[in-house]
């Protein structure tokens, strides 16, 4: 029998062994938390061959540490403090940074407290196979555990704990390596405290502890020239000082956090997300609940160093100072092209003064009617920065030397791919070799004395315009997780792999797969999808019943059978949120074994499904609905075109064709009912890219997508299934049901579109309800131009709010509705292979019908809210990534078409376009055939009538048109389209020039 010794702790030890702190609850109550901590003397140091510490199964640090550093010839280990991980994570993640590292528990906990994203990156770093990191639990080792002293701040307490742990390590190494008689004693390796805090270094030096700054340490490494570029500008020793004398202050200081929060709470200040103006880099807006129109921020000083997506606090100006947005296109690159990266904002900088004067002229807008003005203010603080790694190009004109052999540090401009972001100053030794490359740059700080934020180089993505670099940059720009699925995730897949099949009903069902499942293998089921679809989520069937009604079914892949709650695969799917579809690639939410095989409802194989089956009258009224887990065997997989041909062929009278016709007749009636209820038939520009081949993925042409009856057939039954499931899960789980809503847009969103339609076409747009809007959109027609109605619908769509997932217990029931679908309740159930929200809905529906108990996490409102916040963000980013992919390939296709056209002697590509916006110095146009927008700018003065949304362009004898041309919004024009490469950044961009009614090349 094992002997157990019970030891009683003395009262005096309680000071060391108890941890006391105060915590604020969700309701704002402050509570005291007392935690017992059990100190030990057997917490291992993690160094290989240590005689005092017990051996571990984990990978240990090498016995002599790292021997390659110039300053530590006898070997060393680094022990970074918290600020190193907070500011220099890109350096620590680099493949070139291989120093053995000791990570203290104190540091790990403080990083978690300060930044959850950085904490997750740090945890991933500790698991990386090419890093040597030992996590030392210093708070539980008796020699290194400390308590906070009286009047000591938490930060000072942690710094002291880190110094004590460093000192203990050095003593421990010396004691465990005693001299051997007859042998020369070698100096033991050193544990070096790495810190950016000068005060902490000073205290360490006074205590005889070896310490070093990050920059000094990197300078002594063998790959110093490459690694120095990865250093964050924050806190770097040798970077030019933030407030050097002779630097002009350009921006006001931010208010303190306490002042900001008090002002927001009192209603004197307003909080929201900063959104820059895509047409004018000197303007931005912040939408806040207090006003129906966003608060306008005009001028660099009032935007006060905010970047896209920052959560900012705004102070409102007096109403007399309110302005309207400028109606001029102001391009950052053109205005700031002569700025010097080395000394922008220095006193006596003539170019800087020119820039300020130029920007001031732009901001002196003409007098506008009071009705057009909107709340105007200035940013007085930032609550949360949205800084991340940005895809950029190096501006060649900012280099002082372009010799590739030059290793001198240069300050250069990195121009982000997104035109919504400012240029970033960075210091690098690699500038010449980074020209014509796509690179990743992180912002570190933005001082009040600099026109630009400062950042550091992270890594190169590859050559500009190479497919690999373009695709990776797109995924990074929209924060799409694209790492391969790890071993822990793949271990969650069925061990049979591709050979997994639905077990035989009866004796062979060892895992109870058939339990409570309905056998629908004999039902004539088919799928209808886009060409090349591999992840088939849904299949349908319909058949006549003896009573004259129709049985219709939607069968959805039973993903929740394979993806179990709270395992590594489930966590990864929740983090990814959605599958991302690019033109020539797909970034899956789930491993391909599930997405394109075991879950995909492929034809002629048995698959597990979750079925929604209705009894409908011939008029498509629901008599009954039931939900069941099932086993199906799809009889065919059609494309939309194939299903349409089959439906329209009068010679085909087989059961499958009859089923498609029956589904279509019901779909027509279902859509009519939705439209009668006030559903909107909106539009978005969708194009189809024709690729040369699957291998080359070279685009050869672009055309508008053709929508057929069968597209509508599938859409109507998916909508019906989603609504039916939403009602069921809301009824069963009224506090945590995963639902989707589309809030009614503020009426002010439509004011400009209503005014344009009234003044240019004499048409009215009633936005009092979704039904009224739908009816008035139907009346927006131009008999001579069929595309006009589609254009108006596209512009109306842009006035809408985005739909979002939500937890039913988190919002009022009066806000559940889906405005666009005119439905009082809605969810997503029909695409669990590619949307994580649908997986959650499947779990809730399974519990609602008694198939399986609901996992505890889906009973927690806070957990559901947190998961859906991530899913909503991933969904938005995936949509933007897909659109950006289409735009890139449209650009490639246009470039190819233009080169072919020139080779034939036909000149550049020309297309018809519609004017969708007018400016004081240009017009915005939409090319419906290509689904792209562009900007035509004029360098010469033109007449601009802001009230009537028209510009009058002077004729030019040289261009063959002497008469002035008046152009209004919605007018059809002809534009010349070419893809040109920016000479400085090598960034390709679509350039449009007006050809008809007047040739703008002469302007």
PDB file of C-alpha atoms in Angstrom, residues 788-994:
ATOM      1  CA  UNK A 788     -30.676  50.168 -65.564  1.00  0.00           C
ATOM      2  CA  UNK A 789     -32.905  48.263 -63.113  1.00  0.00           C
ATOM      3  CA  UNK A 790     -30.065  45.908 -62.170  1.00  0.00           C
ATOM      4  CA  UNK A 791     -27.792  48.892 -61.565  1.00  0.00           C
ATOM      5  CA  UNK A 792     -30.330  50.533 -59.251  1.00  0.00           C
ATOM      6  CA  UNK A 793     -30.690  47.250 -57.332  1.00  0.00           C
ATOM      7  CA  UNK A 794     -26.897  47.016 -56.944  1.00  0.00           C
ATOM      8  CA  UNK A 795     -26.792  50.582 -55.588  1.00  0.00           C
ATOM      9  CA  UNK A 796     -29.734  49.850 -53.258  1.00  0.00           C
ATOM     10  CA  UNK A 797     -27.925  46.759 -51.957  1.00  0.00           C
ATOM     11  CA  UNK A 798     -25.001  48.981 -50.935  1.00  0.00           C
ATOM     12  CA  UNK A 799     -27.341  51.053 -48.778  1.00  0.00           C
ATOM     13  CA  UNK A 800     -28.229  47.970 -46.719  1.00  0.00           C
ATOM     14  CA  UNK A 801     -26.741  46.772 -43.478  1.00  0.00           C
ATOM     15  CA  UNK A 802     -24.942  43.420 -43.461  1.00  0.00           C
ATOM     16  CA  UNK A 803     -26.756  40.324 -42.227  1.00  0.00           C
ATOM     17  CA  UNK A 804     -25.265  38.759 -39.077  1.00  0.00           C
ATOM     18  CA  UNK A 805     -25.452  35.677 -36.879  1.00  0.00           C
ATOM     19  CA  UNK A 806     -26.699  36.213 -33.325  1.00  0.00           C
ATOM     20  CA  UNK A 807     -27.676  34.356 -30.172  1.00  0.00           C
ATOM     21  CA  UNK A 808     -31.449  34.424 -29.627  1.00  0.00           C
ATOM     22  CA  UNK A 809     -31.175  35.357 -25.945  1.00  0.00           C
ATOM     23  CA  UNK A 810     -28.876  38.322 -26.611  1.00  0.00           C
ATOM     24  CA  UNK A 811     -31.248  40.640 -28.501  1.00  0.00           C
ATOM     25  CA  UNK A 812     -34.898  41.659 -28.340  1.00  0.00           C
ATOM     26  CA  UNK A 813     -37.322  39.437 -30.250  1.00  0.00           C
ATOM     27  CA  UNK A 814     -38.492  42.443 -32.245  1.00  0.00           C
ATOM     28  CA  UNK A 815     -35.046  42.521 -33.923  1.00  0.00           C
ATOM     29  CA  UNK A 816     -35.005  38.847 -35.020  1.00  0.00           C
ATOM     30  CA  UNK A 817     -36.335  39.533 -38.510  1.00  0.00           C
ATOM     31  CA  UNK A 818     -34.547  39.270 -41.839  1.00  0.00           C
ATOM     32  CA  UNK A 819     -35.319  42.490 -43.748  1.00  0.00           C
ATOM     33  CA  UNK A 820     -34.156  41.291 -47.162  1.00  0.00           C
ATOM     34  CA  UNK A 821     -36.112  38.016 -47.008  1.00  0.00           C
ATOM     35  CA  UNK A 822     -39.146  39.545 -45.240  1.00  0.00           C
ATOM     36  CA  UNK A 823     -39.027  36.685 -42.729  1.00  0.00           C
ATOM     37  CA  UNK A 824     -39.635  37.067 -39.000  1.00  0.00           C
ATOM     38  CA  UNK A 825     -36.963  34.453 -38.190  1.00  0.00           C
ATOM     39  CA  UNK A 826     -34.071  32.885 -40.082  1.00  0.00           C
ATOM     40  CA  UNK A 827     -30.906  30.807 -39.658  1.00  0.00           C
ATOM     41  CA  UNK A 828     -28.330  28.911 -41.715  1.00  0.00           C
ATOM     42  CA  UNK A 829     -28.737  25.126 -41.765  1.00  0.00           C
ATOM     43  CA  UNK A 830     -28.001  24.112 -45.348  1.00  0.00           C
ATOM     44  CA  UNK A 831     -24.184  24.412 -45.708  1.00  0.00           C
ATOM     45  CA  UNK A 832     -22.422  22.797 -42.735  1.00  0.00           C
ATOM     46  CA  UNK A 833     -19.436  21.680 -44.852  1.00  0.00           C
ATOM     47  CA  UNK A 834     -18.483  25.310 -45.473  1.00  0.00           C
ATOM     48  CA  UNK A 835     -20.087  27.326 -42.611  1.00  0.00           C
ATOM     49  CA  UNK A 836     -19.468  26.729 -38.919  1.00  0.00           C
ATOM     50  CA  UNK A 837     -22.738  28.428 -37.869  1.00  0.00           C
ATOM     51  CA  UNK A 838     -24.603  25.651 -39.700  1.00  0.00           C
ATOM     52  CA  UNK A 839     -22.710  23.010 -37.674  1.00  0.00           C
ATOM     53  CA  UNK A 840     -23.949  24.652 -34.461  1.00  0.00           C
ATOM     54  CA  UNK A 841     -27.497  24.752 -35.845  1.00  0.00           C
ATOM     55  CA  UNK A 842     -27.286  21.024 -36.684  1.00  0.00           C
ATOM     56  CA  UNK A 843     -26.297  20.254 -33.092  1.00  0.00           C
ATOM     57  CA  UNK A 844     -29.181  22.315 -31.748  1.00  0.00           C
ATOM     58  CA  UNK A 845     -31.683  20.727 -34.142  1.00  0.00           C
ATOM     59  CA  UNK A 846     -30.446  17.215 -33.238  1.00  0.00           C
ATOM     60  CA  UNK A 847     -31.095  18.022 -29.574  1.00  0.00           C
ATOM     61  CA  UNK A 848     -34.470  19.606 -30.391  1.00  0.00           C
ATOM     62  CA  UNK A 849     -35.728  16.365 -32.022  1.00  0.00           C
ATOM     63  CA  UNK A 850     -34.261  14.223 -29.224  1.00  0.00           C
ATOM     64  CA  UNK A 851     -31.592  12.601 -31.366  1.00  0.00           C
ATOM     65  CA  UNK A 852     -28.688  13.584 -29.091  1.00  0.00           C
ATOM     66  CA  UNK A 853     -28.179  15.768 -26.003  1.00  0.00           C
ATOM     67  CA  UNK A 854     -26.989  19.334 -26.547  1.00  0.00           C
ATOM     68  CA  UNK A 855     -23.366  19.968 -25.625  1.00  0.00           C
ATOM     69  CA  UNK A 856     -22.979  22.184 -22.547  1.00  0.00           C
ATOM     70  CA  UNK A 857     -21.262  24.959 -24.553  1.00  0.00           C
ATOM     71  CA  UNK A 858     -24.447  25.522 -26.583  1.00  0.00           C
ATOM     72  CA  UNK A 859     -26.402  26.097 -23.370  1.00  0.00           C
ATOM     73  CA  UNK A 860     -24.082  29.014 -22.571  1.00  0.00           C
ATOM     74  CA  UNK A 861     -25.226  32.328 -24.013  1.00  0.00           C
ATOM     75  CA  UNK A 862     -21.813  33.950 -23.514  1.00  0.00           C
ATOM     76  CA  UNK A 863     -20.057  31.076 -25.315  1.00  0.00           C
ATOM     77  CA  UNK A 864     -22.451  31.224 -28.287  1.00  0.00           C
ATOM     78  CA  UNK A 865     -22.021  35.019 -28.504  1.00  0.00           C
ATOM     79  CA  UNK A 866     -18.217  34.682 -28.488  1.00  0.00           C
ATOM     80  CA  UNK A 867     -18.199  31.995 -31.205  1.00  0.00           C
ATOM     81  CA  UNK A 868     -20.612  33.953 -33.411  1.00  0.00           C
ATOM     82  CA  UNK A 869     -18.517  37.127 -33.114  1.00  0.00           C
ATOM     83  CA  UNK A 870     -15.621  35.207 -34.690  1.00  0.00           C
ATOM     84  CA  UNK A 871     -17.885  33.581 -37.314  1.00  0.00           C
ATOM     85  CA  UNK A 872     -19.383  36.951 -38.326  1.00  0.00           C
ATOM     86  CA  UNK A 873     -15.936  38.466 -38.771  1.00  0.00           C
ATOM     87  CA  UNK A 874     -14.599  35.483 -40.713  1.00  0.00           C
ATOM     88  CA  UNK A 875     -17.693  35.537 -42.931  1.00  0.00           C
ATOM     89  CA  UNK A 876     -17.159  39.233 -43.797  1.00  0.00           C
ATOM     90  CA  UNK A 877     -13.456  38.741 -44.490  1.00  0.00           C
ATOM     91  CA  UNK A 878     -14.137  35.658 -46.638  1.00  0.00           C
ATOM     92  CA  UNK A 879     -16.575  37.644 -48.797  1.00  0.00           C
ATOM     93  CA  UNK A 880     -14.007  40.415 -49.270  1.00  0.00           C
ATOM     94  CA  UNK A 881     -11.273  37.894 -50.081  1.00  0.00           C
ATOM     95  CA  UNK A 882     -13.502  36.243 -52.704  1.00  0.00           C
ATOM     96  CA  UNK A 883     -14.289  39.608 -54.296  1.00  0.00           C
ATOM     97  CA  UNK A 884     -10.611  40.597 -54.274  1.00  0.00           C
ATOM     98  CA  UNK A 885      -9.717  37.288 -55.950  1.00  0.00           C
ATOM     99  CA  UNK A 886     -12.257  37.957 -58.704  1.00  0.00           C
ATOM    100  CA  UNK A 887     -10.902  41.494 -59.163  1.00  0.00           C
ATOM    101  CA  UNK A 888      -7.338  40.181 -59.451  1.00  0.00           C
ATOM    102  CA  UNK A 889      -8.308  37.639 -62.101  1.00  0.00           C
ATOM    103  CA  UNK A 890     -10.443  40.181 -63.962  1.00  0.00           C
ATOM    104  CA  UNK A 891      -7.317  42.362 -64.025  1.00  0.00           C
ATOM    105  CA  UNK A 892      -5.229  39.481 -65.390  1.00  0.00           C
ATOM    106  CA  UNK A 893      -7.876  38.697 -68.013  1.00  0.00           C
ATOM    107  CA  UNK A 894      -8.023  42.367 -69.015  1.00  0.00           C
ATOM    108  CA  UNK A 895      -4.259  42.530 -69.259  1.00  0.00           C
ATOM    109  CA  UNK A 896      -4.228  39.436 -71.481  1.00  0.00           C
ATOM    110  CA  UNK A 897      -7.114  40.743 -73.561  1.00  0.00           C
ATOM    111  CA  UNK A 898      -5.370  44.115 -73.950  1.00  0.00           C
ATOM    112  CA  UNK A 899      -2.100  42.525 -75.085  1.00  0.00           C
ATOM    113  CA  UNK A 900      -3.963  40.321 -77.585  1.00  0.00           C
ATOM    114  CA  UNK A 901      -5.904  43.336 -78.840  1.00  0.00           C
ATOM    115  CA  UNK A 902      -2.692  45.329 -79.343  1.00  0.00           C
ATOM    116  CA  UNK A 903      -1.101  42.399 -81.156  1.00  0.00           C
ATOM    117  CA  UNK A 904      -4.021  42.462 -83.591  1.00  0.00           C
ATOM    118  CA  UNK A 905      -3.607  46.248 -83.978  1.00  0.00           C
ATOM    119  CA  UNK A 906      -6.987  46.973 -82.377  1.00  0.00           C
ATOM    120  CA  UNK A 907      -5.784  49.116 -79.456  1.00  0.00           C
ATOM    121  CA  UNK A 908      -6.898  48.889 -75.802  1.00  0.00           C
ATOM    122  CA  UNK A 909     -10.020  47.147 -74.454  1.00  0.00           C
ATOM    123  CA  UNK A 910     -13.185  49.260 -74.528  1.00  0.00           C
ATOM    124  CA  UNK A 911     -16.420  48.533 -72.674  1.00  0.00           C
ATOM    125  CA  UNK A 912     -19.746  50.196 -71.947  1.00  0.00           C
ATOM    126  CA  UNK A 913     -20.113  51.473 -68.387  1.00  0.00           C
ATOM    127  CA  UNK A 914     -22.597  53.346 -66.210  1.00  0.00           C
ATOM    128  CA  UNK A 915     -21.736  56.456 -64.228  1.00  0.00           C
ATOM    129  CA  UNK A 916     -22.483  55.751 -60.547  1.00  0.00           C
ATOM    130  CA  UNK A 917     -20.892  58.818 -58.937  1.00  0.00           C
ATOM    131  CA  UNK A 918     -19.692  62.282 -59.871  1.00  0.00           C
ATOM    132  CA  UNK A 919     -16.812  64.250 -58.356  1.00  0.00           C
ATOM    133  CA  UNK A 920     -15.379  67.721 -58.776  1.00  0.00           C
ATOM    134  CA  UNK A 921     -12.484  66.176 -60.737  1.00  0.00           C
ATOM    135  CA  UNK A 922     -13.829  62.896 -62.107  1.00  0.00           C
ATOM    136  CA  UNK A 923     -16.567  60.270 -62.338  1.00  0.00           C
ATOM    137  CA  UNK A 924     -16.974  56.804 -60.846  1.00  0.00           C
ATOM    138  CA  UNK A 925     -18.130  54.160 -63.339  1.00  0.00           C
ATOM    139  CA  UNK A 926     -19.388  50.574 -63.156  1.00  0.00           C
ATOM    140  CA  UNK A 927     -18.638  48.113 -65.964  1.00  0.00           C
ATOM    141  CA  UNK A 928     -21.478  45.605 -65.584  1.00  0.00           C
ATOM    142  CA  UNK A 929     -20.040  43.129 -68.101  1.00  0.00           C
ATOM    143  CA  UNK A 930     -16.889  42.738 -65.980  1.00  0.00           C
ATOM    144  CA  UNK A 931     -18.439  43.426 -62.576  1.00  0.00           C
ATOM    145  CA  UNK A 932     -15.801  46.050 -61.733  1.00  0.00           C
ATOM    146  CA  UNK A 933     -15.792  49.700 -60.735  1.00  0.00           C
ATOM    147  CA  UNK A 934     -13.300  52.296 -61.779  1.00  0.00           C
ATOM    148  CA  UNK A 935     -12.460  55.957 -61.519  1.00  0.00           C
ATOM    149  CA  UNK A 936     -12.021  58.328 -64.437  1.00  0.00           C
ATOM    150  CA  UNK A 937     -10.184  61.446 -63.278  1.00  0.00           C
ATOM    151  CA  UNK A 938      -9.699  64.753 -65.112  1.00  0.00           C
ATOM    152  CA  UNK A 939      -6.640  66.937 -64.621  1.00  0.00           C
ATOM    153  CA  UNK A 940      -8.206  69.972 -66.285  1.00  0.00           C
ATOM    154  CA  UNK A 941     -11.010  71.927 -64.624  1.00  0.00           C
ATOM    155  CA  UNK A 942     -14.526  70.758 -65.384  1.00  0.00           C
ATOM    156  CA  UNK A 943     -17.905  72.160 -64.401  1.00  0.00           C
ATOM    157  CA  UNK A 944     -19.350  70.260 -61.462  1.00  0.00           C
ATOM    158  CA  UNK A 945     -23.016  70.517 -60.433  1.00  0.00           C
ATOM    159  CA  UNK A 946     -23.161  68.777 -57.049  1.00  0.00           C
ATOM    160  CA  UNK A 947     -26.898  69.409 -56.636  1.00  0.00           C
ATOM    161  CA  UNK A 948     -27.814  67.604 -59.848  1.00  0.00           C
ATOM    162  CA  UNK A 949     -24.998  65.024 -59.803  1.00  0.00           C
ATOM    163  CA  UNK A 950     -23.629  66.120 -63.175  1.00  0.00           C
ATOM    164  CA  UNK A 951     -20.282  67.146 -64.635  1.00  0.00           C
ATOM    165  CA  UNK A 952     -19.789  69.110 -67.816  1.00  0.00           C
ATOM    166  CA  UNK A 953     -16.638  68.052 -69.630  1.00  0.00           C
ATOM    167  CA  UNK A 954     -15.233  70.532 -72.184  1.00  0.00           C
ATOM    168  CA  UNK A 955     -14.873  69.296 -75.734  1.00  0.00           C
ATOM    169  CA  UNK A 956     -11.479  69.002 -77.373  1.00  0.00           C
ATOM    170  CA  UNK A 957     -10.701  69.542 -81.017  1.00  0.00           C
ATOM    171  CA  UNK A 958      -7.685  67.251 -80.734  1.00  0.00           C
ATOM    172  CA  UNK A 959      -9.953  64.476 -79.469  1.00  0.00           C
ATOM    173  CA  UNK A 960     -12.453  65.012 -82.279  1.00  0.00           C
ATOM    174  CA  UNK A 961     -15.258  66.442 -80.116  1.00  0.00           C
ATOM    175  CA  UNK A 962     -15.616  70.231 -79.925  1.00  0.00           C
ATOM    176  CA  UNK A 963     -18.898  70.299 -77.989  1.00  0.00           C
ATOM    177  CA  UNK A 964     -19.064  70.121 -74.213  1.00  0.00           C
ATOM    178  CA  UNK A 965     -20.491  66.892 -72.834  1.00  0.00           C
ATOM    179  CA  UNK A 966     -22.843  66.829 -69.854  1.00  0.00           C
ATOM    180  CA  UNK A 967     -22.609  63.563 -67.881  1.00  0.00           C
ATOM    181  CA  UNK A 968     -24.978  62.550 -65.062  1.00  0.00           C
ATOM    182  CA  UNK A 969     -25.211  59.598 -62.700  1.00  0.00           C
ATOM    183  CA  UNK A 970     -26.813  56.575 -64.490  1.00  0.00           C
ATOM    184  CA  UNK A 971     -25.637  57.798 -67.917  1.00  0.00           C
ATOM    185  CA  UNK A 972     -24.089  55.176 -70.165  1.00  0.00           C
ATOM    186  CA  UNK A 973     -20.544  55.917 -71.324  1.00  0.00           C
ATOM    187  CA  UNK A 974     -17.741  54.057 -73.069  1.00  0.00           C
ATOM    188  CA  UNK A 975     -14.442  53.646 -71.246  1.00  0.00           C
ATOM    189  CA  UNK A 976     -11.037  52.371 -72.268  1.00  0.00           C
ATOM    190  CA  UNK A 977      -9.693  49.867 -69.751  1.00  0.00           C
ATOM    191  CA  UNK A 978      -6.052  49.004 -69.274  1.00  0.00           C
ATOM    192  CA  UNK A 979      -3.975  47.493 -66.501  1.00  0.00           C
ATOM    193  CA  UNK A 980      -0.952  49.635 -65.751  1.00  0.00           C
ATOM    194  CA  UNK A 981       1.872  49.017 -63.332  1.00  0.00           C
ATOM    195  CA  UNK A 982       2.865  51.721 -60.857  1.00  0.00           C
ATOM    196  CA  UNK A 983       6.459  52.655 -61.734  1.00  0.00           C
ATOM    197  CA  UNK A 984       7.490  53.036 -58.085  1.00  0.00           C
ATOM    198  CA  UNK A 985       5.746  50.130 -56.333  1.00  0.00           C
ATOM    199  CA  UNK A 986       5.216  47.785 -59.312  1.00  0.00           C
ATOM    200  CA  UNK A 987       1.644  47.421 -58.125  1.00  0.00           C
ATOM    201  CA  UNK A 988      -0.798  46.714 -60.944  1.00  0.00           C
ATOM    202  CA  UNK A 989      -4.006  48.725 -61.086  1.00  0.00           C
ATOM    203  CA  UNK A 990      -6.914  49.059 -63.487  1.00  0.00           C
ATOM    204  CA  UNK A 991      -6.933  52.435 -65.213  1.00  0.00           C
ATOM    205  CA  UNK A 992     -10.068  53.720 -66.947  1.00  0.00           C
ATOM    206  CA  UNK A 993     -10.282  56.534 -69.460  1.00  0.00           C
ATOM    207  CA  UNK A 994     -13.466  58.091 -70.858  1.00  0.00           C
TER     208      UNK A 994
END
